PDB file of C-alpha atoms and ligand atoms in Angstrom:
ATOM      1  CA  UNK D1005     121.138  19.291  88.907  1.00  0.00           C
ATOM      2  CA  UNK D1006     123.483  18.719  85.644  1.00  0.00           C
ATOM      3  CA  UNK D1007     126.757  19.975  86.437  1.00  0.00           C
ATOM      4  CA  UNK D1008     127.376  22.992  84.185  1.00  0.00           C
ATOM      5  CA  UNK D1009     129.772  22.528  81.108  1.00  0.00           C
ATOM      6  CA  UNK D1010     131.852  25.481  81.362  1.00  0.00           C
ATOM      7  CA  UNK D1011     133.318  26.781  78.323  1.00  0.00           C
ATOM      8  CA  UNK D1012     135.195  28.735  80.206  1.00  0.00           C
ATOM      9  CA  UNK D1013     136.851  26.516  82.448  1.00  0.00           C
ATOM     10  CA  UNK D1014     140.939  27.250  81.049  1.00  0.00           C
ATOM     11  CA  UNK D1015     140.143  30.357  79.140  1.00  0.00           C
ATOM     12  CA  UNK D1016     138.103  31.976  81.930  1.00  0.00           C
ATOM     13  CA  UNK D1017     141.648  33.487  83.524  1.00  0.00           C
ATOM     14  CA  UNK D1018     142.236  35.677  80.761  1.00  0.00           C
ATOM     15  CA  UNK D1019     138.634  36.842  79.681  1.00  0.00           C
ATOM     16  CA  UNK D1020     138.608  39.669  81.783  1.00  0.00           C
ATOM     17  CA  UNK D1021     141.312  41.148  81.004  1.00  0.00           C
ATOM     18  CA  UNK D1022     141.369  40.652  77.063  1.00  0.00           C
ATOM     19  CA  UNK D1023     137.442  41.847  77.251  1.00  0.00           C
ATOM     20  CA  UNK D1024     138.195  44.971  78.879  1.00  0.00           C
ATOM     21  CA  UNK D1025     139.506  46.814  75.544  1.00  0.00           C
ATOM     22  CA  UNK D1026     135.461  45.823  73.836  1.00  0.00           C
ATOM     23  CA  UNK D1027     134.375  47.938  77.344  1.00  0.00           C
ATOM     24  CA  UNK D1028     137.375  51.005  76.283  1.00  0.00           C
ATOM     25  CA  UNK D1029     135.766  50.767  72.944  1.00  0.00           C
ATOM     26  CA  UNK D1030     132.049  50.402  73.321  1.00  0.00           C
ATOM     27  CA  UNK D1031     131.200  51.061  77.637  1.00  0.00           C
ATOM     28  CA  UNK D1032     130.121  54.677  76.167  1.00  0.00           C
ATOM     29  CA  UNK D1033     127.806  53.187  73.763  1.00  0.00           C
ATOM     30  CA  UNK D1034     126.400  50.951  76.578  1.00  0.00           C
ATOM     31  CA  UNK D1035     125.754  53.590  78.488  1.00  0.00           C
ATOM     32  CA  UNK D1036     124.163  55.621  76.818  1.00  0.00           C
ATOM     33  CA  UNK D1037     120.994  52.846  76.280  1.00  0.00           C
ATOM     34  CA  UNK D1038     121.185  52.013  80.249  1.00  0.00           C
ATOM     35  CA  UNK D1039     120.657  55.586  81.021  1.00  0.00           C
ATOM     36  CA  UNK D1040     117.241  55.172  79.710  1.00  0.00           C
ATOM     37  CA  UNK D1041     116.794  51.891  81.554  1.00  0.00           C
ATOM     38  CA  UNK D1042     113.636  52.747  84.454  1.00  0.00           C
ATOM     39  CA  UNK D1043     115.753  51.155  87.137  1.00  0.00           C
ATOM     40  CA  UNK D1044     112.759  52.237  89.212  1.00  0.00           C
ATOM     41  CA  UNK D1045     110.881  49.959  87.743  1.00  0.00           C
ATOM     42  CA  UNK D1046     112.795  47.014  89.000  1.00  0.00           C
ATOM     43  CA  UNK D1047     116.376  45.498  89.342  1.00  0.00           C
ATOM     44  CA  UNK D1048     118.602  45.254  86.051  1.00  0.00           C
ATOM     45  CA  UNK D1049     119.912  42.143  84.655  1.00  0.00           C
ATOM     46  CA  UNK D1050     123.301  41.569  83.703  1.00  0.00           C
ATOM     47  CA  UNK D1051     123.267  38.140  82.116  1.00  0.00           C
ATOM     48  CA  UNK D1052     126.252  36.421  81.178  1.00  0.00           C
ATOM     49  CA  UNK D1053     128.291  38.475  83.719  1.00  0.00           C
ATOM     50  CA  UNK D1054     131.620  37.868  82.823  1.00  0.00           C
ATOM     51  CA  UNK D1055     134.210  39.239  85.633  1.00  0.00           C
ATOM     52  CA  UNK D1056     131.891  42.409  85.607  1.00  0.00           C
ATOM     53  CA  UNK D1057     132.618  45.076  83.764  1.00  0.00           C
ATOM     54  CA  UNK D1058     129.286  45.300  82.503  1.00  0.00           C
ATOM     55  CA  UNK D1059     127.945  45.177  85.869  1.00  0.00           C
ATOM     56  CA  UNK D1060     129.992  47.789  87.590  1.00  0.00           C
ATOM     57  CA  UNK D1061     128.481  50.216  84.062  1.00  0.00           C
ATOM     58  CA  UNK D1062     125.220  49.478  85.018  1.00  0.00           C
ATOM     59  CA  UNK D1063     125.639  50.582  88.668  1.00  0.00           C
ATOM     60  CA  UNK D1064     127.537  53.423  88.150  1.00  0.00           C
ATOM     61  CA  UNK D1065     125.543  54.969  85.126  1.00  0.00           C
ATOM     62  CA  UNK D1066     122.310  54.386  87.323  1.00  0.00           C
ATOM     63  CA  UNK D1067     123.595  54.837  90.827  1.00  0.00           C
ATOM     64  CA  UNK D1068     120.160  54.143  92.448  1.00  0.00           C
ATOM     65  CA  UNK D1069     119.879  50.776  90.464  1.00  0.00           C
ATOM     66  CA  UNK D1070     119.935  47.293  92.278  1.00  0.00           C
ATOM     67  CA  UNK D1071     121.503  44.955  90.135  1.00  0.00           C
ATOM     68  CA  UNK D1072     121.318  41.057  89.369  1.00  0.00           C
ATOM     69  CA  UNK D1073     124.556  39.977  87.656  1.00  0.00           C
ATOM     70  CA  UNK D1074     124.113  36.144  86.438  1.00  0.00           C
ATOM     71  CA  UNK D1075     127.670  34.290  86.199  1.00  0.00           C
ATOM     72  CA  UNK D1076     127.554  30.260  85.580  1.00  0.00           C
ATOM     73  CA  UNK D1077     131.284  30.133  85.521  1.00  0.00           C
ATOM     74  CA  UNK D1078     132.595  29.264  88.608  1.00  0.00           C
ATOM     75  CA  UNK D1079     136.341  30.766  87.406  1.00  0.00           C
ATOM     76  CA  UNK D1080     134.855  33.990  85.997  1.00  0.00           C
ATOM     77  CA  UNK D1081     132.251  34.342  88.913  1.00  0.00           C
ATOM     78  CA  UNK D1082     134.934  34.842  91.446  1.00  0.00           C
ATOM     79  CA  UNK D1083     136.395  38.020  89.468  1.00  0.00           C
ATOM     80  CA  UNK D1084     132.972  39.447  88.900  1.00  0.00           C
ATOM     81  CA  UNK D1085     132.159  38.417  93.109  1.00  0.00           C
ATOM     82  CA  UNK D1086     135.702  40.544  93.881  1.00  0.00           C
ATOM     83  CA  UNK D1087     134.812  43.223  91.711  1.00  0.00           C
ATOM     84  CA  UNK D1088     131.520  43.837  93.431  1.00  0.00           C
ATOM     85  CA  UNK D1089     132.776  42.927  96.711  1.00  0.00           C
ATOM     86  CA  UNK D1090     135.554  45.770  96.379  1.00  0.00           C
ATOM     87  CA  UNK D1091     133.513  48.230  96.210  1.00  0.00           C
ATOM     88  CA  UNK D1092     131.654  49.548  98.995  1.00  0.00           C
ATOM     89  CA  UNK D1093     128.758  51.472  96.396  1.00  0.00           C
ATOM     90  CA  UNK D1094     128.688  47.815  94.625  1.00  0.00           C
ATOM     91  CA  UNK D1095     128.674  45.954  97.199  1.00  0.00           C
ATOM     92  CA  UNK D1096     125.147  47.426  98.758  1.00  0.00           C
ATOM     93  CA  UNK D1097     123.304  47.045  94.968  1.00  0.00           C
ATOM     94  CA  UNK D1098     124.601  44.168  93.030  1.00  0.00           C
ATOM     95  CA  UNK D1099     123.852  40.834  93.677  1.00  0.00           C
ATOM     96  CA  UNK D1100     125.708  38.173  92.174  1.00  0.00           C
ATOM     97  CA  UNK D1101     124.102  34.464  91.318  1.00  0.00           C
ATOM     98  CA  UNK D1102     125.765  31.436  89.911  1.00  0.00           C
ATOM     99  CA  UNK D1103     122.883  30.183  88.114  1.00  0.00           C
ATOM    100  CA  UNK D1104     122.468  30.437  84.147  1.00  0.00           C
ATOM    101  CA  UNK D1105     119.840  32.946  81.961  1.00  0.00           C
ATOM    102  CA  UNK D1106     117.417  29.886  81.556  1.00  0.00           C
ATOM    103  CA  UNK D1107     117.307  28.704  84.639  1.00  0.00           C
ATOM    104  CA  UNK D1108     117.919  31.328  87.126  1.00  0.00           C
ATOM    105  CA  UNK D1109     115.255  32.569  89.374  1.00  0.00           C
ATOM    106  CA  UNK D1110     114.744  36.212  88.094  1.00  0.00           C
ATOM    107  CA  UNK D1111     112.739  38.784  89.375  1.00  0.00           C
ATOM    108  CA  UNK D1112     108.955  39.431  88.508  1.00  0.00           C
ATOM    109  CA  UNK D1113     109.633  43.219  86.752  1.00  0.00           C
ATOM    110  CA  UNK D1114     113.216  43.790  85.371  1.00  0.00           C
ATOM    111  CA  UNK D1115     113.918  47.306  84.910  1.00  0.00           C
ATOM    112  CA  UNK D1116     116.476  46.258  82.244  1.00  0.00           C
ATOM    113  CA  UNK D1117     118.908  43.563  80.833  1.00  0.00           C
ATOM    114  CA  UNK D1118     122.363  43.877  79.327  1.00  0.00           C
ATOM    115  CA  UNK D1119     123.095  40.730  77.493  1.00  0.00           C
ATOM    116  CA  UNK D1120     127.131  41.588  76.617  1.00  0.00           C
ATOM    117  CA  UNK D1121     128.572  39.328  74.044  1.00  0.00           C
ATOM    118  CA  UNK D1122     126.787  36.441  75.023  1.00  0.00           C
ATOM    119  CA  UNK D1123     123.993  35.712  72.721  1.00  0.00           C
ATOM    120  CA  UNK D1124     125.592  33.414  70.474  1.00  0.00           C
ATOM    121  CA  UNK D1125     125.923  30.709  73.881  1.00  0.00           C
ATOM    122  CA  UNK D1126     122.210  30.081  73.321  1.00  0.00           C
ATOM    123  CA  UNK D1127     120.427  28.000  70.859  1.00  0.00           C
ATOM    124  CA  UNK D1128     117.624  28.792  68.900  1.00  0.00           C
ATOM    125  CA  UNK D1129     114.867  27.021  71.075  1.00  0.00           C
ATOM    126  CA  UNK D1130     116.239  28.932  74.143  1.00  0.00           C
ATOM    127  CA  UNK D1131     116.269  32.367  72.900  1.00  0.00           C
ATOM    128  CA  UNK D1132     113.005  31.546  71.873  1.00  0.00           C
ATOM    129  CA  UNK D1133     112.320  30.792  75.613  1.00  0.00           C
ATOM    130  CA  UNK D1134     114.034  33.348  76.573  1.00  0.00           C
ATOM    131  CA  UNK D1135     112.000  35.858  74.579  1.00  0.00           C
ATOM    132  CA  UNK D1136     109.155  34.488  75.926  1.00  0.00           C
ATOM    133  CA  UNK D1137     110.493  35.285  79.677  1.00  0.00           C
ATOM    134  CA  UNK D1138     111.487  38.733  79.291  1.00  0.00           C
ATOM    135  CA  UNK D1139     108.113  39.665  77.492  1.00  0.00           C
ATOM    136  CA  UNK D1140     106.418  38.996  80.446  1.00  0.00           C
ATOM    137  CA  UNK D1141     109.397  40.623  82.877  1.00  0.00           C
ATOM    138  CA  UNK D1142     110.319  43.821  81.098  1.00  0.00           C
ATOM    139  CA  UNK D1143     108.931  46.988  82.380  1.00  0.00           C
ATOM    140  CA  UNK D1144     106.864  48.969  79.863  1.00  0.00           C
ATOM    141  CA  UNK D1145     110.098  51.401  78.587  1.00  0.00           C
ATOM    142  CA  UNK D1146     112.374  49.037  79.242  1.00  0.00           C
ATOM    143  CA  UNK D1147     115.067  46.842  76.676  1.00  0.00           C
ATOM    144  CA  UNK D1148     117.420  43.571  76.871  1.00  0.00           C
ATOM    145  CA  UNK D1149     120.624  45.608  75.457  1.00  0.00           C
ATOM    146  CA  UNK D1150     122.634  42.836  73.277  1.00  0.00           C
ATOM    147  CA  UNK D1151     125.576  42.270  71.037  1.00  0.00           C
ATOM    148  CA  UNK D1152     125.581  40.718  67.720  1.00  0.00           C
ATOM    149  CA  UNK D1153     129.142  39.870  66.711  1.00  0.00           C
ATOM    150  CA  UNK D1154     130.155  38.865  62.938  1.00  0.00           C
ATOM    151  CA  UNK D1155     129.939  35.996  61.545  1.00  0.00           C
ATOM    152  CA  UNK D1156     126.357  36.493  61.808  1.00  0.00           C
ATOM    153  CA  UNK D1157     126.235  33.392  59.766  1.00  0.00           C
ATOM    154  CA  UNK D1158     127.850  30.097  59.912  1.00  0.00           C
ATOM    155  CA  UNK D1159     131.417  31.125  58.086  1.00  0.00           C
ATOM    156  CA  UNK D1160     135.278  30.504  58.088  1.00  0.00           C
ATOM    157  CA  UNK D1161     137.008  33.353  60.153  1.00  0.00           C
ATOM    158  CA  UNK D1162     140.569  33.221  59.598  1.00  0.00           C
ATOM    159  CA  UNK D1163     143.081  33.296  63.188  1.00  0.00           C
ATOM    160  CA  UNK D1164     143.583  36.758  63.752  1.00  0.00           C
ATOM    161  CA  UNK D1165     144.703  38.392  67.357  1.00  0.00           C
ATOM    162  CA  UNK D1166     141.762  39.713  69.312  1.00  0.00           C
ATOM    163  CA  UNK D1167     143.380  40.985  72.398  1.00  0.00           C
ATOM    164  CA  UNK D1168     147.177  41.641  73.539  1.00  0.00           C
ATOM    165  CA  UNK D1169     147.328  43.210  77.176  1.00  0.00           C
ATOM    166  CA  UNK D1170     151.029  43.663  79.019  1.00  0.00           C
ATOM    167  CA  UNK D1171     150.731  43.167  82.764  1.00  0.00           C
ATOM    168  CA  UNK D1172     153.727  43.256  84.572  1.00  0.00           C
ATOM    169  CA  UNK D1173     156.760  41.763  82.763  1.00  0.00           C
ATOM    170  CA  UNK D1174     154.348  39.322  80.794  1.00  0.00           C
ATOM    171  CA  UNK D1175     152.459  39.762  77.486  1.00  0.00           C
ATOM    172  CA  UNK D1176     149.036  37.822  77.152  1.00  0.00           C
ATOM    173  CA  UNK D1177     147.628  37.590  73.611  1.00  0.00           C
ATOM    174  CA  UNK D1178     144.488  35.919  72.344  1.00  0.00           C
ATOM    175  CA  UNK D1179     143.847  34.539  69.468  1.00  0.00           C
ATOM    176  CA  UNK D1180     140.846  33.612  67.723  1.00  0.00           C
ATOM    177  CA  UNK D1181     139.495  31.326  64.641  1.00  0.00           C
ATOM    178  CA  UNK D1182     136.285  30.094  63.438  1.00  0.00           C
ATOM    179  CA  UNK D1183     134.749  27.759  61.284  1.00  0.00           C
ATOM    180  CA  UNK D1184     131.160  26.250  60.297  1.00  0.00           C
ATOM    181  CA  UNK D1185     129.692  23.777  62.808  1.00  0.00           C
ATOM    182  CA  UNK D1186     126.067  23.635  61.150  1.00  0.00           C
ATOM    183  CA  UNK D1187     123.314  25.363  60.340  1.00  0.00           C
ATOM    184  CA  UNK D1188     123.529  28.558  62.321  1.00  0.00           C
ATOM    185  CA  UNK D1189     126.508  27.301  64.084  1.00  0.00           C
ATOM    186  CA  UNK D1190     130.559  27.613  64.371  1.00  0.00           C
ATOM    187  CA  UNK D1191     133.277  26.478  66.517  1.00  0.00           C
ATOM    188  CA  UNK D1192     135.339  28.980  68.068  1.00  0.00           C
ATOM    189  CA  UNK D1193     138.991  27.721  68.351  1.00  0.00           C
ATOM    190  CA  UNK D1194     141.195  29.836  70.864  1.00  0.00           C
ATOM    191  CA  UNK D1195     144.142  30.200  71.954  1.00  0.00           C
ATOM    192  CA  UNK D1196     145.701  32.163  74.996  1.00  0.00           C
ATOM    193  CA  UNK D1197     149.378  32.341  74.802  1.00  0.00           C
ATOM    194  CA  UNK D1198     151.526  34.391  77.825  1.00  0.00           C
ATOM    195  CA  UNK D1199     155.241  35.090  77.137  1.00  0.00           C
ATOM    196  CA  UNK D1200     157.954  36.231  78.841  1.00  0.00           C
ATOM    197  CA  UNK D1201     160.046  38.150  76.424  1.00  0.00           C
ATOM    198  CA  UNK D1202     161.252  35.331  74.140  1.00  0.00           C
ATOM    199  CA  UNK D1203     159.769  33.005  76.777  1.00  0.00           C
ATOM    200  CA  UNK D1204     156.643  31.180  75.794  1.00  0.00           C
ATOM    201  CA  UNK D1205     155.010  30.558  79.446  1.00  0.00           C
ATOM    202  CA  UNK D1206     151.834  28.728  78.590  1.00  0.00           C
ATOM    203  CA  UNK D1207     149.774  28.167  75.548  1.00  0.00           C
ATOM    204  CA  UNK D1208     146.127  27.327  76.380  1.00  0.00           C
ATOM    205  CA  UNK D1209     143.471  25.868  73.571  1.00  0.00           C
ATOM    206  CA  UNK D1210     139.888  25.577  73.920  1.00  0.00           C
ATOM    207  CA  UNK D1211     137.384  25.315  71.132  1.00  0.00           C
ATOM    208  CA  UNK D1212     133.466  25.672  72.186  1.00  0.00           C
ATOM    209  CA  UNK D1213     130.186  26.027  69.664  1.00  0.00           C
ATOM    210  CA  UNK D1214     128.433  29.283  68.839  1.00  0.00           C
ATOM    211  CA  UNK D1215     125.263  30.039  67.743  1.00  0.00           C
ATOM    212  CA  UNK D1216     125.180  32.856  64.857  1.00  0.00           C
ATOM    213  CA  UNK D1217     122.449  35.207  64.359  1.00  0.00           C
ATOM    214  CA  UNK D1218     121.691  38.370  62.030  1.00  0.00           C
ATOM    215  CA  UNK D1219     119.778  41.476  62.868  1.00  0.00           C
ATOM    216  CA  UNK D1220     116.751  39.831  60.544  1.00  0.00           C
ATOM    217  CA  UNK D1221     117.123  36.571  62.559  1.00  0.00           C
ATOM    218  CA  UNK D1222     116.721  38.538  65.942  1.00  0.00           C
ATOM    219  CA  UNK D1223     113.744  40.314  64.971  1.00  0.00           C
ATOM    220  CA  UNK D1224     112.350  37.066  62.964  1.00  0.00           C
ATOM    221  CA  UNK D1225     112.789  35.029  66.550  1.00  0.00           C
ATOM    222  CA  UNK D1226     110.975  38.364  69.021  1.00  0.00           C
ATOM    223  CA  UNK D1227     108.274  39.868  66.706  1.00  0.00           C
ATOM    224  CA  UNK D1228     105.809  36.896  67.823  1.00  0.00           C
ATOM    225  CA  UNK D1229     106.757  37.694  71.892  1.00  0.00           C
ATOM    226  CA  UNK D1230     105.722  41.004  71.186  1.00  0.00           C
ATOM    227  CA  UNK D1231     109.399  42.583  71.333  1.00  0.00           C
ATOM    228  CA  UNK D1232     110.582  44.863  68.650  1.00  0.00           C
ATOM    229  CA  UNK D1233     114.561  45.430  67.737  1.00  0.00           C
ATOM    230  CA  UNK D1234     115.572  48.919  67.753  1.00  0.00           C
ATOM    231  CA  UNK D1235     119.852  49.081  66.432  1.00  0.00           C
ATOM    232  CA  UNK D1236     121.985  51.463  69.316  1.00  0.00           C
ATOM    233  CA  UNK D1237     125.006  53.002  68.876  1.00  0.00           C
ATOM    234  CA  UNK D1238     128.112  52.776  66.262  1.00  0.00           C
ATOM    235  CA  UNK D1239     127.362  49.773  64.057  1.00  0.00           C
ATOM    236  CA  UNK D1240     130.757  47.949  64.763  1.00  0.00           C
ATOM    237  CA  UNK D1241     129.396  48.035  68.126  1.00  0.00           C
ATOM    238  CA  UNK D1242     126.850  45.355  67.404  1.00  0.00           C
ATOM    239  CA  UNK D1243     124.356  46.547  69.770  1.00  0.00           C
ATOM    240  CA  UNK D1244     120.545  46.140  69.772  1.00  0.00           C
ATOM    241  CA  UNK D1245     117.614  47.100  72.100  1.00  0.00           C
ATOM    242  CA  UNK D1246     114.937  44.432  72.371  1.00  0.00           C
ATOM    243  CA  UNK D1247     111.998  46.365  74.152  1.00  0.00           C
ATOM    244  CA  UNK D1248     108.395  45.847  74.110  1.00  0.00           C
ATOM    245  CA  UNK D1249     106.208  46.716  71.434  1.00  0.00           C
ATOM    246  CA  UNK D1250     103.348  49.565  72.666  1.00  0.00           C
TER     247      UNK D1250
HETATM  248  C1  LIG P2718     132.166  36.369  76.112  1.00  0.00           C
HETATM  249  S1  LIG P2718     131.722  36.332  77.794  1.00  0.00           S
HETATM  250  C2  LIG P2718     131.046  37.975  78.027  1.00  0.00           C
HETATM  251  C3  LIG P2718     131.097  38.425  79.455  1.00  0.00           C
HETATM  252  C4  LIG P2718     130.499  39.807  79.711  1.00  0.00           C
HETATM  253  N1  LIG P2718     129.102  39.867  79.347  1.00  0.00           N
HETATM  254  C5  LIG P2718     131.279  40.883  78.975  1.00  0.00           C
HETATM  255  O1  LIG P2718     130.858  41.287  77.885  1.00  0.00           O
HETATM  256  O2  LIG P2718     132.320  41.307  79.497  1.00  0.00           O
HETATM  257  C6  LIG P2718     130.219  35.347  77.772  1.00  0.00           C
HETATM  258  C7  LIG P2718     129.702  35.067  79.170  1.00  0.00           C
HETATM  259  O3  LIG P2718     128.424  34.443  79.115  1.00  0.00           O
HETATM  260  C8  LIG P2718     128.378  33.430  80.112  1.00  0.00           C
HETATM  261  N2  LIG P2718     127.356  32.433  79.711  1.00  0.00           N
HETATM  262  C9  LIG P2718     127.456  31.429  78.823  1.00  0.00           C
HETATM  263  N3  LIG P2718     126.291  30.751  78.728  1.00  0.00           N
HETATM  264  C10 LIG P2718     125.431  31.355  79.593  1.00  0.00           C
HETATM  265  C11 LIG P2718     124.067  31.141  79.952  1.00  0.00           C
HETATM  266  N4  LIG P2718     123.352  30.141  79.420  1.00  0.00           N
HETATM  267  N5  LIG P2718     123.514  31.955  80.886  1.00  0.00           N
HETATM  268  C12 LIG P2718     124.227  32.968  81.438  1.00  0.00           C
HETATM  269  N6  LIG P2718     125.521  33.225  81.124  1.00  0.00           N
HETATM  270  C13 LIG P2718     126.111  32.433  80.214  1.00  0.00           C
HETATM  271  C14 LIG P2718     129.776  32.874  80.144  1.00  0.00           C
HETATM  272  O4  LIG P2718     130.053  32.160  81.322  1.00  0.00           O
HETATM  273  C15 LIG P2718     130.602  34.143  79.980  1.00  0.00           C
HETATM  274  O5  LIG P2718     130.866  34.781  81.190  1.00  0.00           O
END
């Protein structure tokens, strides 16, 4: 098996904790679509994991869910495995897999799928599989819950600070720039710095690739799978429900 690239390799330390604001913001949002989910229909998906926080909403907004949270990186994996493991209601529903969306094994009927900021990892030809996948796994009244963050096409996106969080005597901040890679494509370029008062302690830089995508583009790419897109909740949210059409 390839070994898996990880994107996330230096950055994946601070992702959970400079995500959790989007969750303060947006959880309620989130929420409110997986209450609909039938998660007696079959297990919920939580693709593209994270450390979790997506994961622990699904199983506490449906407490009689099982869940299937998907985590390829190895560094964010372990938050999202302590997470669930800390929790004794967790612990008994959520299962946690290292595999990624494409290739994992995934259960016949999904009652549900929360893809949280992570569409814009996959390229056109695997959403396209993807769509295809989820067609044939989605319970009848079920959706794929996803995020659609600007640019939703390839444009600059001047450094700006996306997350500051103070834990203990240090300040992390994260930083974040963009610019077009391509046709539907940019490079993120990121940086984590931690201080110390005056004190720089580390500086961290990664840059990965990004697919963009618009709300036309999504419904474009599922219309022929037989999925409809249905926008949920505040529009700076960026959320959409991909469910099957009647
Ligand atoms: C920006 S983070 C979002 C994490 C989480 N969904 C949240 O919103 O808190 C994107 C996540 O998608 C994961 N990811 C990237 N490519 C993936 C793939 N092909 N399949 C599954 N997960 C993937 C990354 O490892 C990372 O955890």
């Amino acid at each position: 098996m390839a070994e898996y690239d990880d994107p996330y390799a230096r950055s994946g330390q601070f992702i959970d904790i400079m995500i959790a604001g989007w969750w303060d913001h947006f959880g309620e949002a989130v929420a409110e679509a997986v209450r609909r989910m039938p998660a007696d229909r079959g297990p919920l998906l939580d693709a593209g994991a994270g450390g979790g926080w997506g994961t622990l909403l699904l199983a506490r907004t449906l407490p009689g869910a099982r869940v299937l949270a998907l985590e390829p990186s190895p560094v964010l994996r372990a938050v999202l495995l302590s997470r669930v493991a800390a929790s004794e209601g967790l612990r008994a529903r959520v299962t946690v897999d290292g595999d990624d969306l494409l290739s994992a094994r995934l259960p016949e009927r999904l009652g549900g799928v929360l893809m949280a900021n992570l569409v814009g990892h996959l390229s056109p030809d695997e959403r396209d599989r993807l769509w295809r996948d989820l067609a044939a796994r989605l319970a009848p009244d079920a959706c794929a819950l996803l995020t659609l963050a600007p640019p939703l096409e390839p444009e600059r996106v001047e450094r700006s600070r996306m997350s500051e969080v103070r834990v203990g005597e240090r300040v992390y901040t994260g930083w974040a720039e963009a610019e077009p890679a391509g046709a539907e494509r940019i490079t993120w370029h990121m940086t984590y710095e931690v201080r110390q008062g005056e004190r720089l302690v580390s500086r961290d830089e990664v840059s990965y690739d990004w697919w963009t995508l618009s709300e036309e583009g999504l419904r474009a790419e599922t219309a022929p799978h037989g999925l409809g897109v249905l926008p949920h909740g505040p529009a700076e949210a960026g959320l959409f429900r991909v469910v099957p059409q009647g």
